[in-house]
């Protein structure tokens, strides 16, 4: 069951009005609400600036309720980040299918446009916070690595299909995918820290031009 942020707000609002315990909800639904509330707090305050007290206050629950679903606070943080990374990949495919793209170059441009930050949002800033953690914590490193491999595989598939259709001439789609992903990541880091619509448009054009030169 996927619960939107709007639904979460509605639940919290109704809980405050009626003073009904949230634990009356289905187990899976309530666990998802805990995870979503935690993720929203991480985006608002920073991953390491949120406490269990903050979450309990936000949801109007006790510590014991949270620990009924998660063994400890770190387990909840990891689960929330894992959900965010997975949701981004799923959202990409949903939007791509809605666009009905024609040809590998158009699909590649869509991919680059999707992953290049489009606003100085807390969502992208949280991405930057995860990287230092992954350098010191193998659990975060595993999450980041799996996510990167997913995105790289998507690019590699685009390149392979483009090569088969003779839209690209890449001889090694795996290497080309890594190179494009690395360039995209570098541009993304710069734009998150200093965003403007003009700069984003320029960066997107430069990344796409680099990709086409690499593949043609």
PDB file of N, CA, C and O in Angstrom, residues 143-209:
ATOM      1  N   UNK A 143      23.787   0.478   0.347  1.00  0.00           N
ATOM      2  CA  UNK A 143      22.590   1.110  -0.200  1.00  0.00           C
ATOM      3  C   UNK A 143      22.940   1.970  -1.415  1.00  0.00           C
ATOM      4  O   UNK A 143      22.287   1.891  -2.461  1.00  0.00           O
ATOM      5  N   UNK A 144      23.971   2.800  -1.271  1.00  0.00           N
ATOM      6  CA  UNK A 144      24.379   3.686  -2.345  1.00  0.00           C
ATOM      7  C   UNK A 144      24.866   2.885  -3.547  1.00  0.00           C
ATOM      8  O   UNK A 144      24.533   3.191  -4.704  1.00  0.00           O
ATOM      9  N   UNK A 145      25.647   1.854  -3.287  1.00  0.00           N
ATOM     10  CA  UNK A 145      26.198   1.049  -4.382  1.00  0.00           C
ATOM     11  C   UNK A 145      25.080   0.384  -5.183  1.00  0.00           C
ATOM     12  O   UNK A 145      25.104   0.422  -6.427  1.00  0.00           O
ATOM     13  N   UNK A 146      24.124  -0.205  -4.492  1.00  0.00           N
ATOM     14  CA  UNK A 146      23.014  -0.865  -5.199  1.00  0.00           C
ATOM     15  C   UNK A 146      22.216   0.141  -6.022  1.00  0.00           C
ATOM     16  O   UNK A 146      21.808  -0.143  -7.152  1.00  0.00           O
ATOM     17  N   UNK A 147      22.023   1.335  -5.453  1.00  0.00           N
ATOM     18  CA  UNK A 147      21.273   2.358  -6.168  1.00  0.00           C
ATOM     19  C   UNK A 147      22.030   2.826  -7.408  1.00  0.00           C
ATOM     20  O   UNK A 147      21.445   2.986  -8.493  1.00  0.00           O
ATOM     21  N   UNK A 148      23.334   3.034  -7.277  1.00  0.00           N
ATOM     22  CA  UNK A 148      24.146   3.455  -8.412  1.00  0.00           C
ATOM     23  C   UNK A 148      24.144   2.402  -9.509  1.00  0.00           C
ATOM     24  O   UNK A 148      24.091   2.726 -10.701  1.00  0.00           O
ATOM     25  N   UNK A 149      24.202   1.137  -9.108  1.00  0.00           N
ATOM     26  CA  UNK A 149      24.183   0.060 -10.090  1.00  0.00           C
ATOM     27  C   UNK A 149      22.847   0.024 -10.841  1.00  0.00           C
ATOM     28  O   UNK A 149      22.808  -0.285 -12.035  1.00  0.00           O
ATOM     29  N   UNK A 150      21.773   0.360 -10.146  1.00  0.00           N
ATOM     30  CA  UNK A 150      20.465   0.411 -10.806  1.00  0.00           C
ATOM     31  C   UNK A 150      20.446   1.496 -11.878  1.00  0.00           C
ATOM     32  O   UNK A 150      20.008   1.260 -13.011  1.00  0.00           O
ATOM     33  N   UNK A 151      20.929   2.692 -11.518  1.00  0.00           N
ATOM     34  CA  UNK A 151      20.938   3.796 -12.478  1.00  0.00           C
ATOM     35  C   UNK A 151      21.891   3.515 -13.634  1.00  0.00           C
ATOM     36  O   UNK A 151      21.582   3.809 -14.796  1.00  0.00           O
ATOM     37  N   UNK A 152      23.051   2.937 -13.312  1.00  0.00           N
ATOM     38  CA  UNK A 152      24.013   2.608 -14.367  1.00  0.00           C
ATOM     39  C   UNK A 152      23.449   1.571 -15.332  1.00  0.00           C
ATOM     40  O   UNK A 152      23.690   1.631 -16.542  1.00  0.00           O
ATOM     41  N   UNK A 153      22.718   0.622 -14.789  1.00  0.00           N
ATOM     42  CA  UNK A 153      22.113  -0.404 -15.635  1.00  0.00           C
ATOM     43  C   UNK A 153      21.075   0.213 -16.576  1.00  0.00           C
ATOM     44  O   UNK A 153      20.951  -0.203 -17.734  1.00  0.00           O
ATOM     45  N   UNK A 154      20.343   1.192 -16.074  1.00  0.00           N
ATOM     46  CA  UNK A 154      19.346   1.874 -16.917  1.00  0.00           C
ATOM     47  C   UNK A 154      20.040   2.568 -18.092  1.00  0.00           C
ATOM     48  O   UNK A 154      19.614   2.448 -19.248  1.00  0.00           O
ATOM     49  N   UNK A 155      21.123   3.298 -17.794  1.00  0.00           N
ATOM     50  CA  UNK A 155      21.855   3.987 -18.860  1.00  0.00           C
ATOM     51  C   UNK A 155      22.455   2.974 -19.831  1.00  0.00           C
ATOM     52  O   UNK A 155      22.411   3.158 -21.057  1.00  0.00           O
ATOM     53  N   UNK A 156      23.019   1.912 -19.291  1.00  0.00           N
ATOM     54  CA  UNK A 156      23.633   0.884 -20.139  1.00  0.00           C
ATOM     55  C   UNK A 156      22.605   0.278 -21.090  1.00  0.00           C
ATOM     56  O   UNK A 156      22.905   0.035 -22.270  1.00  0.00           O
ATOM     57  N   UNK A 157      21.406   0.036 -20.593  1.00  0.00           N
ATOM     58  CA  UNK A 157      20.351  -0.519 -21.447  1.00  0.00           C
ATOM     59  C   UNK A 157      19.962   0.454 -22.555  1.00  0.00           C
ATOM     60  O   UNK A 157      19.702   0.045 -23.696  1.00  0.00           O
ATOM     61  N   UNK A 158      19.906   1.745 -22.224  1.00  0.00           N
ATOM     62  CA  UNK A 158      19.596   2.759 -23.238  1.00  0.00           C
ATOM     63  C   UNK A 158      20.668   2.745 -24.318  1.00  0.00           C
ATOM     64  O   UNK A 158      20.367   2.773 -25.523  1.00  0.00           O
ATOM     65  N   UNK A 159      21.924   2.713 -23.890  1.00  0.00           N
ATOM     66  CA  UNK A 159      23.041   2.719 -24.843  1.00  0.00           C
ATOM     67  C   UNK A 159      23.029   1.463 -25.705  1.00  0.00           C
ATOM     68  O   UNK A 159      23.230   1.527 -26.929  1.00  0.00           O
ATOM     69  N   UNK A 160      22.781   0.310 -25.089  1.00  0.00           N
ATOM     70  CA  UNK A 160      22.758  -0.949 -25.837  1.00  0.00           C
ATOM     71  C   UNK A 160      21.671  -0.943 -26.894  1.00  0.00           C
ATOM     72  O   UNK A 160      21.896  -1.317 -28.055  1.00  0.00           O
ATOM     73  N   UNK A 161      20.484  -0.479 -26.519  1.00  0.00           N
ATOM     74  CA  UNK A 161      19.385  -0.431 -27.484  1.00  0.00           C
ATOM     75  C   UNK A 161      19.658   0.587 -28.584  1.00  0.00           C
ATOM     76  O   UNK A 161      19.318   0.380 -29.747  1.00  0.00           O
ATOM     77  N   UNK A 162      20.285   1.702 -28.200  1.00  0.00           N
ATOM     78  CA  UNK A 162      20.638   2.704 -29.193  1.00  0.00           C
ATOM     79  C   UNK A 162      21.681   2.197 -30.167  1.00  0.00           C
ATOM     80  O   UNK A 162      21.633   2.503 -31.366  1.00  0.00           O
ATOM     81  N   UNK A 163      22.625   1.410 -29.658  1.00  0.00           N
ATOM     82  CA  UNK A 163      23.649   0.829 -30.519  1.00  0.00           C
ATOM     83  C   UNK A 163      23.045  -0.186 -31.476  1.00  0.00           C
ATOM     84  O   UNK A 163      23.380  -0.219 -32.672  1.00  0.00           O
ATOM     85  N   UNK A 164      22.144  -1.013 -30.949  1.00  0.00           N
ATOM     86  CA  UNK A 164      21.483  -2.011 -31.799  1.00  0.00           C
ATOM     87  C   UNK A 164      20.647  -1.354 -32.893  1.00  0.00           C
ATOM     88  O   UNK A 164      20.527  -1.889 -34.002  1.00  0.00           O
ATOM     89  N   UNK A 165      20.067  -0.193 -32.576  1.00  0.00           N
ATOM     90  CA  UNK A 165      19.252   0.528 -33.557  1.00  0.00           C
ATOM     91  C   UNK A 165      20.104   1.456 -34.421  1.00  0.00           C
ATOM     92  O   UNK A 165      19.578   2.203 -35.248  1.00  0.00           O
ATOM     93  N   UNK A 166      21.430   1.423 -34.214  1.00  0.00           N
ATOM     94  CA  UNK A 166      22.377   2.244 -34.967  1.00  0.00           C
ATOM     95  C   UNK A 166      22.172   3.745 -34.752  1.00  0.00           C
ATOM     96  O   UNK A 166      22.495   4.566 -35.601  1.00  0.00           O
ATOM     97  N   UNK A 167      21.630   4.063 -33.598  1.00  0.00           N
ATOM     98  CA  UNK A 167      21.534   5.466 -33.201  1.00  0.00           C
ATOM     99  C   UNK A 167      22.807   5.881 -32.471  1.00  0.00           C
ATOM    100  O   UNK A 167      23.159   7.058 -32.432  1.00  0.00           O
ATOM    101  N   UNK A 168      23.493   4.915 -31.842  1.00  0.00           N
ATOM    102  CA  UNK A 168      24.780   5.107 -31.191  1.00  0.00           C
ATOM    103  C   UNK A 168      25.787   4.142 -31.802  1.00  0.00           C
ATOM    104  O   UNK A 168      25.407   3.146 -32.430  1.00  0.00           O
ATOM    105  N   UNK A 169      27.067   4.426 -31.565  1.00  0.00           N
ATOM    106  CA  UNK A 169      28.106   3.526 -32.057  1.00  0.00           C
ATOM    107  C   UNK A 169      29.041   3.096 -30.928  1.00  0.00           C
ATOM    108  O   UNK A 169      30.209   2.807 -31.155  1.00  0.00           O
ATOM    109  N   UNK A 170      28.543   3.082 -29.722  1.00  0.00           N
ATOM    110  CA  UNK A 170      29.361   2.715 -28.569  1.00  0.00           C
ATOM    111  C   UNK A 170      29.815   1.262 -28.671  1.00  0.00           C
ATOM    112  O   UNK A 170      29.039   0.371 -29.008  1.00  0.00           O
ATOM    113  N   UNK A 171      31.088   1.032 -28.392  1.00  0.00           N
ATOM    114  CA  UNK A 171      31.618  -0.330 -28.430  1.00  0.00           C
ATOM    115  C   UNK A 171      31.592  -0.982 -27.049  1.00  0.00           C
ATOM    116  O   UNK A 171      31.717  -2.198 -26.943  1.00  0.00           O
ATOM    117  N   UNK A 172      31.438  -0.176 -26.023  1.00  0.00           N
ATOM    118  CA  UNK A 172      31.401  -0.715 -24.667  1.00  0.00           C
ATOM    119  C   UNK A 172      30.374   0.079 -23.867  1.00  0.00           C
ATOM    120  O   UNK A 172      30.682   1.130 -23.308  1.00  0.00           O
ATOM    121  N   UNK A 173      29.158  -0.436 -23.816  1.00  0.00           N
ATOM    122  CA  UNK A 173      28.069   0.284 -23.156  1.00  0.00           C
ATOM    123  C   UNK A 173      28.285   0.419 -21.652  1.00  0.00           C
ATOM    124  O   UNK A 173      27.866   1.398 -21.043  1.00  0.00           O
ATOM    125  N   UNK A 174      28.969  -0.558 -21.051  1.00  0.00           N
ATOM    126  CA  UNK A 174      29.208  -0.514 -19.604  1.00  0.00           C
ATOM    127  C   UNK A 174      30.122   0.648 -19.234  1.00  0.00           C
ATOM    128  O   UNK A 174      29.850   1.408 -18.303  1.00  0.00           O
ATOM    129  N   UNK A 175      31.205   0.792 -19.975  1.00  0.00           N
ATOM    130  CA  UNK A 175      32.154   1.880 -19.721  1.00  0.00           C
ATOM    131  C   UNK A 175      31.496   3.229 -20.015  1.00  0.00           C
ATOM    132  O   UNK A 175      31.611   4.179 -19.233  1.00  0.00           O
ATOM    133  N   UNK A 176      30.783   3.310 -21.134  1.00  0.00           N
ATOM    134  CA  UNK A 176      30.115   4.564 -21.500  1.00  0.00           C
ATOM    135  C   UNK A 176      29.091   4.963 -20.442  1.00  0.00           C
ATOM    136  O   UNK A 176      28.968   6.142 -20.097  1.00  0.00           O
ATOM    137  N   UNK A 177      28.353   3.989 -19.919  1.00  0.00           N
ATOM    138  CA  UNK A 177      27.351   4.266 -18.887  1.00  0.00           C
ATOM    139  C   UNK A 177      28.010   4.818 -17.632  1.00  0.00           C
ATOM    140  O   UNK A 177      27.498   5.771 -17.020  1.00  0.00           O
ATOM    141  N   UNK A 178      29.141   4.255 -17.235  1.00  0.00           N
ATOM    142  CA  UNK A 178      29.849   4.745 -16.054  1.00  0.00           C
ATOM    143  C   UNK A 178      30.338   6.171 -16.267  1.00  0.00           C
ATOM    144  O   UNK A 178      30.270   7.015 -15.369  1.00  0.00           O
ATOM    145  N   UNK A 179      30.840   6.453 -17.442  1.00  0.00           N
ATOM    146  CA  UNK A 179      31.360   7.785 -17.727  1.00  0.00           C
ATOM    147  C   UNK A 179      30.246   8.827 -17.704  1.00  0.00           C
ATOM    148  O   UNK A 179      30.406   9.912 -17.144  1.00  0.00           O
ATOM    149  N   UNK A 180      29.128   8.495 -18.310  1.00  0.00           N
ATOM    150  CA  UNK A 180      27.991   9.425 -18.321  1.00  0.00           C
ATOM    151  C   UNK A 180      27.469   9.638 -16.904  1.00  0.00           C
ATOM    152  O   UNK A 180      27.166  10.774 -16.504  1.00  0.00           O
ATOM    153  N   UNK A 181      27.370   8.558 -16.135  1.00  0.00           N
ATOM    154  CA  UNK A 181      26.884   8.664 -14.754  1.00  0.00           C
ATOM    155  C   UNK A 181      27.822   9.521 -13.907  1.00  0.00           C
ATOM    156  O   UNK A 181      27.373  10.312 -13.071  1.00  0.00           O
ATOM    157  N   UNK A 182      29.118   9.382 -14.127  1.00  0.00           N
ATOM    158  CA  UNK A 182      30.098  10.158 -13.358  1.00  0.00           C
ATOM    159  C   UNK A 182      29.987  11.646 -13.683  1.00  0.00           C
ATOM    160  O   UNK A 182      30.030  12.497 -12.785  1.00  0.00           O
ATOM    161  N   UNK A 183      29.842  11.973 -14.956  1.00  0.00           N
ATOM    162  CA  UNK A 183      29.694  13.372 -15.358  1.00  0.00           C
ATOM    163  C   UNK A 183      28.397  13.949 -14.790  1.00  0.00           C
ATOM    164  O   UNK A 183      28.373  15.071 -14.267  1.00  0.00           O
ATOM    165  N   UNK A 184      27.334  13.192 -14.890  1.00  0.00           N
ATOM    166  CA  UNK A 184      26.040  13.631 -14.360  1.00  0.00           C
ATOM    167  C   UNK A 184      26.115  13.879 -12.864  1.00  0.00           C
ATOM    168  O   UNK A 184      25.575  14.869 -12.353  1.00  0.00           O
ATOM    169  N   UNK A 185      26.796  13.001 -12.148  1.00  0.00           N
ATOM    170  CA  UNK A 185      26.921  13.143 -10.699  1.00  0.00           C
ATOM    171  C   UNK A 185      27.692  14.411 -10.341  1.00  0.00           C
ATOM    172  O   UNK A 185      27.330  15.141  -9.405  1.00  0.00           O
ATOM    173  N   UNK A 186      28.753  14.692 -11.093  1.00  0.00           N
ATOM    174  CA  UNK A 186      29.536  15.895 -10.820  1.00  0.00           C
ATOM    175  C   UNK A 186      28.742  17.167 -11.051  1.00  0.00           C
ATOM    176  O   UNK A 186      28.771  18.087 -10.222  1.00  0.00           O
ATOM    177  N   UNK A 187      28.030  17.217 -12.146  1.00  0.00           N
ATOM    178  CA  UNK A 187      27.188  18.384 -12.430  1.00  0.00           C
ATOM    179  C   UNK A 187      26.081  18.529 -11.377  1.00  0.00           C
ATOM    180  O   UNK A 187      25.740  19.640 -10.969  1.00  0.00           O
ATOM    181  N   UNK A 188      25.516  17.393 -10.965  1.00  0.00           N
ATOM    182  CA  UNK A 188      24.434  17.428  -9.972  1.00  0.00           C
ATOM    183  C   UNK A 188      24.907  18.030  -8.660  1.00  0.00           C
ATOM    184  O   UNK A 188      24.202  18.828  -8.041  1.00  0.00           O
ATOM    185  N   UNK A 189      26.103  17.650  -8.233  1.00  0.00           N
ATOM    186  CA  UNK A 189      26.643  18.179  -6.981  1.00  0.00           C
ATOM    187  C   UNK A 189      26.803  19.693  -7.055  1.00  0.00           C
ATOM    188  O   UNK A 189      26.508  20.412  -6.102  1.00  0.00           O
ATOM    189  N   UNK A 190      27.267  20.186  -8.189  1.00  0.00           N
ATOM    190  CA  UNK A 190      27.457  21.635  -8.352  1.00  0.00           C
ATOM    191  C   UNK A 190      26.136  22.386  -8.333  1.00  0.00           C
ATOM    192  O   UNK A 190      26.017  23.455  -7.728  1.00  0.00           O
ATOM    193  N   UNK A 191      25.135  21.829  -8.984  1.00  0.00           N
ATOM    194  CA  UNK A 191      23.872  22.558  -9.103  1.00  0.00           C
ATOM    195  C   UNK A 191      23.059  22.519  -7.812  1.00  0.00           C
ATOM    196  O   UNK A 191      22.271  23.422  -7.538  1.00  0.00           O
ATOM    197  N   UNK A 192      23.237  21.473  -7.015  1.00  0.00           N
ATOM    198  CA  UNK A 192      22.541  21.411  -5.727  1.00  0.00           C
ATOM    199  C   UNK A 192      23.010  22.553  -4.829  1.00  0.00           C
ATOM    200  O   UNK A 192      22.226  23.175  -4.114  1.00  0.00           O
ATOM    201  N   UNK A 193      24.300  22.835  -4.868  1.00  0.00           N
ATOM    202  CA  UNK A 193      24.881  23.861  -3.995  1.00  0.00           C
ATOM    203  C   UNK A 193      24.636  25.276  -4.497  1.00  0.00           C
ATOM    204  O   UNK A 193      24.635  26.226  -3.718  1.00  0.00           O
ATOM    205  N   UNK A 194      24.455  25.442  -5.801  1.00  0.00           N
ATOM    206  CA  UNK A 194      24.280  26.785  -6.365  1.00  0.00           C
ATOM    207  C   UNK A 194      23.324  26.676  -7.549  1.00  0.00           C
ATOM    208  O   UNK A 194      23.744  26.624  -8.704  1.00  0.00           O
ATOM    209  N   UNK A 195      22.029  26.677  -7.262  1.00  0.00           N
ATOM    210  CA  UNK A 195      21.025  26.389  -8.290  1.00  0.00           C
ATOM    211  C   UNK A 195      20.479  27.645  -8.956  1.00  0.00           C
ATOM    212  O   UNK A 195      20.276  28.672  -8.325  1.00  0.00           O
ATOM    213  N   UNK A 196      20.248  27.526 -10.257  1.00  0.00           N
ATOM    214  CA  UNK A 196      19.463  28.494 -11.008  1.00  0.00           C
ATOM    215  C   UNK A 196      18.915  27.769 -12.232  1.00  0.00           C
ATOM    216  O   UNK A 196      19.526  26.814 -12.715  1.00  0.00           O
ATOM    217  N   UNK A 197      17.781  28.218 -12.728  1.00  0.00           N
ATOM    218  CA  UNK A 197      17.188  27.572 -13.887  1.00  0.00           C
ATOM    219  C   UNK A 197      18.087  27.704 -15.115  1.00  0.00           C
ATOM    220  O   UNK A 197      18.196  26.767 -15.923  1.00  0.00           O
ATOM    221  N   UNK A 198      18.733  28.849 -15.243  1.00  0.00           N
ATOM    222  CA  UNK A 198      19.620  29.058 -16.382  1.00  0.00           C
ATOM    223  C   UNK A 198      20.804  28.107 -16.327  1.00  0.00           C
ATOM    224  O   UNK A 198      21.198  27.519 -17.347  1.00  0.00           O
ATOM    225  N   UNK A 199      21.383  27.953 -15.137  1.00  0.00           N
ATOM    226  CA  UNK A 199      22.522  27.058 -14.983  1.00  0.00           C
ATOM    227  C   UNK A 199      22.113  25.617 -15.240  1.00  0.00           C
ATOM    228  O   UNK A 199      22.847  24.854 -15.883  1.00  0.00           O
ATOM    229  N   UNK A 200      20.929  25.247 -14.775  1.00  0.00           N
ATOM    230  CA  UNK A 200      20.476  23.870 -14.995  1.00  0.00           C
ATOM    231  C   UNK A 200      20.318  23.579 -16.487  1.00  0.00           C
ATOM    232  O   UNK A 200      20.710  22.516 -16.978  1.00  0.00           O
ATOM    233  N   UNK A 201      19.713  24.498 -17.213  1.00  0.00           N
ATOM    234  CA  UNK A 201      19.518  24.320 -18.656  1.00  0.00           C
ATOM    235  C   UNK A 201      20.868  24.183 -19.361  1.00  0.00           C
ATOM    236  O   UNK A 201      21.029  23.331 -20.259  1.00  0.00           O
ATOM    237  N   UNK A 202      21.837  24.997 -18.955  1.00  0.00           N
ATOM    238  CA  UNK A 202      23.172  24.931 -19.543  1.00  0.00           C
ATOM    239  C   UNK A 202      23.838  23.597 -19.225  1.00  0.00           C
ATOM    240  O   UNK A 202      24.425  22.958 -20.107  1.00  0.00           O
ATOM    241  N   UNK A 203      23.756  23.189 -17.964  1.00  0.00           N
ATOM    242  CA  UNK A 203      24.380  21.930 -17.546  1.00  0.00           C
ATOM    243  C   UNK A 203      23.768  20.739 -18.280  1.00  0.00           C
ATOM    244  O   UNK A 203      24.477  19.841 -18.723  1.00  0.00           O
ATOM    245  N   UNK A 204      22.449  20.740 -18.423  1.00  0.00           N
ATOM    246  CA  UNK A 204      21.783  19.636 -19.106  1.00  0.00           C
ATOM    247  C   UNK A 204      22.248  19.543 -20.554  1.00  0.00           C
ATOM    248  O   UNK A 204      22.522  18.448 -21.061  1.00  0.00           O
ATOM    249  N   UNK A 205      22.346  20.689 -21.214  1.00  0.00           N
ATOM    250  CA  UNK A 205      22.804  20.708 -22.603  1.00  0.00           C
ATOM    251  C   UNK A 205      24.243  20.205 -22.707  1.00  0.00           C
ATOM    252  O   UNK A 205      24.583  19.443 -23.627  1.00  0.00           O
ATOM    253  N   UNK A 206      25.088  20.596 -21.762  1.00  0.00           N
ATOM    254  CA  UNK A 206      26.491  20.169 -21.789  1.00  0.00           C
ATOM    255  C   UNK A 206      26.622  18.663 -21.543  1.00  0.00           C
ATOM    256  O   UNK A 206      27.419  17.993 -22.207  1.00  0.00           O
ATOM    257  N   UNK A 207      25.863  18.147 -20.598  1.00  0.00           N
ATOM    258  CA  UNK A 207      25.922  16.713 -20.307  1.00  0.00           C
ATOM    259  C   UNK A 207      25.416  15.907 -21.498  1.00  0.00           C
ATOM    260  O   UNK A 207      26.008  14.875 -21.869  1.00  0.00           O
ATOM    261  N   UNK A 208      24.335  16.362 -22.108  1.00  0.00           N
ATOM    262  CA  UNK A 208      23.777  15.646 -23.250  1.00  0.00           C
ATOM    263  C   UNK A 208      24.745  15.687 -24.428  1.00  0.00           C
ATOM    264  O   UNK A 208      24.948  14.680 -25.120  1.00  0.00           O
ATOM    265  N   UNK A 209      25.370  16.841 -24.651  1.00  0.00           N
ATOM    266  CA  UNK A 209      26.335  16.964 -25.738  1.00  0.00           C
ATOM    267  C   UNK A 209      27.527  16.042 -25.502  1.00  0.00           C
ATOM    268  O   UNK A 209      28.007  15.371 -26.435  1.00  0.00           O
TER     269      UNK A 209
END
